[in-house]
């Protein structure tokens, strides 16, 4: 299984593809699924600002579009502009739903370049569900 450091390195690679001329805040995400497949995503902005897409949801969209059906083991998120680049509220809701019941590990980078992690159930408790 990919280490946290290896997954974060791939999130860094993904952040290099970010299209963010408005915020100039690149974000990259890399998700490791239970199937051992990985999917990367970057943020994509638009002149109509509200249409901008987050890196994490792009990575999940790519996975679902590719037919990935397993749960999410862990996700690494990176921005060169901010240490500990936590997922926004919308991405937390997506992660919770598409995790397939897994308590997703969220890997981030500290100020000093070391990794740290949190779990979705801790940073997004009492989430909205239809059942
Ligand atoms: N952004 C992400 O890609 N992921 C998040 O979880 C939060 C924010 C992006 C959206 C926008 O392009 C830029 O960061 C600044 O908000």
Tab-separated table of C-alpha atoms and ligand atoms in Angstrom:
chain	number	residue	atom	x	y	z
A	1	UNK	CA	0.000	0.000	0.000
A	2	UNK	CA	1.173	3.539	-0.817
A	3	UNK	CA	2.577	5.374	2.206
A	4	UNK	CA	1.130	8.698	3.340
A	5	UNK	CA	4.281	10.408	2.047
A	6	UNK	CA	3.966	8.766	-1.377
A	7	UNK	CA	0.303	9.754	-1.659
A	8	UNK	CA	1.135	13.342	-0.679
A	9	UNK	CA	3.833	13.430	-3.362
A	10	UNK	CA	1.186	12.536	-5.955
A	11	UNK	CA	-1.125	15.254	-4.595
A	12	UNK	CA	1.766	17.697	-5.087
A	13	UNK	CA	2.152	16.539	-8.686
A	14	UNK	CA	-1.586	17.060	-9.236
A	15	UNK	CA	-1.423	20.604	-7.828
A	16	UNK	CA	0.967	21.500	-10.656
A	17	UNK	CA	-1.926	21.053	-13.127
A	18	UNK	CA	-4.264	23.404	-11.257
A	19	UNK	CA	-6.083	26.038	-13.313
A	20	UNK	CA	-6.488	28.843	-10.790
A	21	UNK	CA	-5.871	32.248	-12.437
A	22	UNK	CA	-8.372	33.983	-10.110
A	23	UNK	CA	-7.380	32.776	-6.657
A	24	UNK	CA	-3.808	31.792	-7.540
A	25	UNK	CA	-4.332	29.069	-4.946
A	26	UNK	CA	-3.386	25.712	-6.514
A	27	UNK	CA	-4.675	22.541	-4.854
A	28	UNK	CA	-3.912	18.911	-5.660
A	29	UNK	CA	-5.528	15.775	-4.307
A	30	UNK	CA	-4.719	12.098	-4.646
A	31	UNK	CA	-7.054	9.344	-3.488
A	32	UNK	CA	-6.138	5.739	-2.758
A	33	UNK	CA	-9.111	3.418	-3.129
A	34	UNK	CA	-9.577	0.033	-1.430
A	35	UNK	CA	-9.017	-1.485	-4.898
A	36	UNK	CA	-5.427	-0.081	-4.733
A	37	UNK	CA	-6.184	2.272	-7.635
A	38	UNK	CA	-5.299	5.926	-7.271
A	39	UNK	CA	-7.013	8.965	-8.757
A	40	UNK	CA	-5.664	12.510	-8.859
A	41	UNK	CA	-7.402	15.859	-9.199
A	42	UNK	CA	-6.632	19.563	-9.219
A	43	UNK	CA	-8.812	22.641	-8.812
A	44	UNK	CA	-10.255	24.201	-11.967
A	45	UNK	CA	-11.572	27.748	-11.741
A	46	UNK	CA	-13.815	29.739	-14.034
A	47	UNK	CA	-14.447	33.425	-14.769
A	48	UNK	CA	-17.902	32.753	-13.344
A	49	UNK	CA	-16.310	32.176	-9.945
A	50	UNK	CA	-19.027	29.982	-8.431
A	51	UNK	CA	-18.423	27.349	-11.103
A	52	UNK	CA	-14.947	26.554	-9.786
A	53	UNK	CA	-14.270	22.914	-8.928
A	54	UNK	CA	-12.191	21.700	-6.010
A	55	UNK	CA	-9.284	19.284	-6.420
A	56	UNK	CA	-10.816	16.653	-4.139
A	57	UNK	CA	-14.154	16.524	-5.966
A	58	UNK	CA	-12.347	16.375	-9.298
A	59	UNK	CA	-10.385	13.354	-8.072
A	60	UNK	CA	-13.600	11.652	-6.878
A	61	UNK	CA	-15.360	12.521	-10.179
A	62	UNK	CA	-12.504	10.961	-12.102
A	63	UNK	CA	-12.707	7.792	-9.999
A	64	UNK	CA	-16.469	7.393	-10.345
A	65	UNK	CA	-16.308	8.175	-14.076
A	66	UNK	CA	-13.658	5.461	-14.467
A	67	UNK	CA	-15.948	2.903	-12.857
A	68	UNK	CA	-14.322	2.803	-9.411
A	69	UNK	CA	-16.749	1.224	-6.974
A	70	UNK	CA	-14.616	0.424	-3.920
A	71	UNK	CA	-14.393	2.522	-0.761
A	72	UNK	CA	-11.837	5.239	-0.136
A	73	UNK	CA	-8.815	4.212	1.931
A	74	UNK	CA	-7.191	7.636	2.157
A	75	UNK	CA	-6.806	10.998	0.445
A	76	UNK	CA	-3.844	13.378	0.403
A	77	UNK	CA	-4.484	17.079	-0.167
A	78	UNK	CA	-1.830	19.680	-0.895
A	79	UNK	CA	-1.515	23.371	-1.696
A	80	UNK	CA	1.838	25.147	-2.055
A	81	UNK	CA	0.039	28.190	-0.630
A	82	UNK	CA	-1.032	26.681	2.686
A	83	UNK	CA	0.174	24.034	5.117
A	84	UNK	CA	-2.592	21.686	6.284
A	85	UNK	CA	-4.906	22.330	3.359
A	86	UNK	CA	-8.112	20.873	4.827
A	87	UNK	CA	-11.002	19.904	2.507
A	88	UNK	CA	-13.847	22.425	2.278
A	89	UNK	CA	-17.337	21.585	3.565
A	90	UNK	CA	-18.644	20.475	0.166
A	91	UNK	CA	-15.685	18.120	-0.332
A	92	UNK	CA	-16.180	16.684	3.165
A	93	UNK	CA	-19.782	15.854	2.259
A	94	UNK	CA	-18.646	14.146	-0.966
A	95	UNK	CA	-15.898	12.236	0.842
A	96	UNK	CA	-18.331	11.042	3.473
A	97	UNK	CA	-20.819	9.752	0.899
A	98	UNK	CA	-18.349	8.200	-1.550
A	99	UNK	CA	-16.229	6.571	1.153
A	100	UNK	CA	-18.652	3.588	1.196
A	101	UNK	CA	-18.694	3.551	4.974
A	102	UNK	CA	-14.917	3.768	5.393
A	103	UNK	CA	-13.582	6.273	7.927
A	104	UNK	CA	-11.389	8.015	5.327
A	105	UNK	CA	-7.896	9.033	6.392
A	106	UNK	CA	-7.025	12.578	5.283
A	107	UNK	CA	-3.295	13.170	4.820
A	108	UNK	CA	-1.980	16.738	4.890
A	109	UNK	CA	1.401	18.427	5.020
A	110	UNK	CA	2.666	20.388	8.016
A	111	UNK	CA	4.717	23.624	7.877
A	112	UNK	CA	7.935	21.628	8.185
A	113	UNK	CA	7.115	19.237	5.326
A	114	UNK	CA	6.189	16.327	7.572
A	115	UNK	CA	2.794	14.643	7.134
A	116	UNK	CA	-0.129	14.608	9.526
A	117	UNK	CA	-3.549	13.005	9.264
A	118	UNK	CA	-7.137	13.304	10.387
A	119	UNK	CA	-10.213	11.115	9.887
A	120	UNK	CA	-13.371	12.214	8.085
A	121	UNK	CA	-15.619	11.072	10.956
A	122	UNK	CA	-13.738	13.422	13.303
A	123	UNK	CA	-13.738	16.508	11.080
A	124	UNK	CA	-17.241	15.961	9.639
A	125	UNK	CA	-19.502	14.450	12.300
A	126	UNK	CA	-23.317	14.240	12.075
A	127	UNK	CA	-23.248	14.485	8.273
A	128	UNK	CA	-26.393	14.721	6.176
A	129	UNK	CA	-27.667	11.398	4.832
A	130	UNK	CA	-30.961	10.405	3.171
A	131	UNK	CA	-31.225	7.200	5.224
B	1	LIG	N1	-10.156	24.541	-3.191
B	1	LIG	C1	-9.957	23.206	-3.411
B	1	LIG	O1	-9.518	22.794	-4.488
B	1	LIG	N2	-10.269	22.356	-2.393
B	1	LIG	C2	-10.799	22.708	-1.197
B	1	LIG	O2	-11.131	21.855	-0.373
B	1	LIG	C3	-10.934	24.120	-0.875
B	1	LIG	C4	-10.663	25.090	-1.968
B	1	LIG	C5	-9.857	25.469	-4.281
B	1	LIG	C6	-11.080	26.158	-4.866
B	1	LIG	C7	-10.479	27.421	-5.438
B	1	LIG	O3	-10.048	27.153	-6.764
B	1	LIG	C8	-9.248	27.682	-4.575
B	1	LIG	O4	-9.019	26.500	-3.822
B	1	LIG	C9	-9.417	28.852	-3.605
B	1	LIG	O5	-10.578	28.731	-2.867
